[in-house]
């Protein structure tokens, strides 16, 4: 198994990039690093290729996939028009970890967009953009994990979930959390918190807001979500995760459960002198960077205990992922 994994993991050089691009053009799947997490890509204009993504991930067919473009010309092949607000965001954040939901052209198979008339698009930075440019076609790519597992931030995570897929290894990804998804119409709203913060977006568009907690109808049933993917519980860690909203309750619980593994800011390690600890760093940027790897940890410990972070800046994204990963929030 380990040998098979290594065989399909390729350090990035001109040759492996060319091979990856050729595979994408042939309708095959390729996993590659982006600045957010690793993606599992296929030619977005080839329905059969896109179907392989859904099959490999076990992804529900009502969860649309983000399309990656290398330049504005490629963007025009997939979207009908670019409203002024989207233009302003692209100028500031592209290439980068911001996804925009725009009206789609008919050339984009409805499988990609789960039947919606809109398509989510982004222009990634670095290697991912080079690969899309080399492939010469827009690339549909969700995160390269089996549906429901934490997103992969290293090539080894990808190989764990997909030992038979060709993986480009670019080392650990820069942000460690997925792109921010913004819809422009019918109203300007953040559908998914991500690597670009609400505060950063507001400097360009002061009216932009987060979609907030899933809305509930009067009878308590969840209202239909604006962004289909956000309704799924995600990021199931290797064992139960308890998210603590208060430091004091985490400390008390940890004392009573000495075998639990504590995911905590490095600066708080001193609170758990007798405990196994997985230090996540101290700034929100460091915590985001190591979060998904921590959820995939193979270290010993009965359960994972995590502490809430303040909901501002990247903290909103970290809390969204922790809440989705948590078995219990106390
Ligand atoms: P993933 O590909 O797993 O990173 O998830 C992509 C996210 O973008 C999911 O939350 C999707 O629901 C969302 N998304 C993709 N396409 C659309 C779209 N056309 N409209 C609204 N949300 C979308
Ligand atoms: Mg995903």
mmCIF file of N, CA and C and ligand atoms in Angstrom, residues 57 143 145 151, ligand 2:
data_model
loop_
_atom_site.group_PDB
_atom_site.id
_atom_site.type_symbol
_atom_site.label_atom_id
_atom_site.label_comp_id
_atom_site.label_asym_id
_atom_site.label_seq_id
_atom_site.Cartn_x
_atom_site.Cartn_y
_atom_site.Cartn_z
ATOM 1 N N UNK A 57 -14.718 10.614 -4.959
ATOM 2 C CA UNK A 57 -14.891 11.210 -3.630
ATOM 3 C C UNK A 57 -16.095 10.653 -2.881
ATOM 4 N N UNK A 143 -11.854 19.708 -3.004
ATOM 5 C CA UNK A 143 -10.723 19.244 -2.205
ATOM 6 C C UNK A 143 -10.488 17.751 -2.452
ATOM 7 N N UNK A 145 -10.126 14.940 -0.994
ATOM 8 C CA UNK A 145 -10.370 14.004 0.104
ATOM 9 C C UNK A 145 -11.640 13.226 -0.202
ATOM 10 N N UNK A 151 -10.086 18.111 4.700
ATOM 11 C CA UNK A 151 -9.414 18.459 3.448
ATOM 12 C C UNK A 151 -7.916 18.183 3.570
HETATM 13 MG MG1 LIG B 2 -14.219 19.922 0.196
#
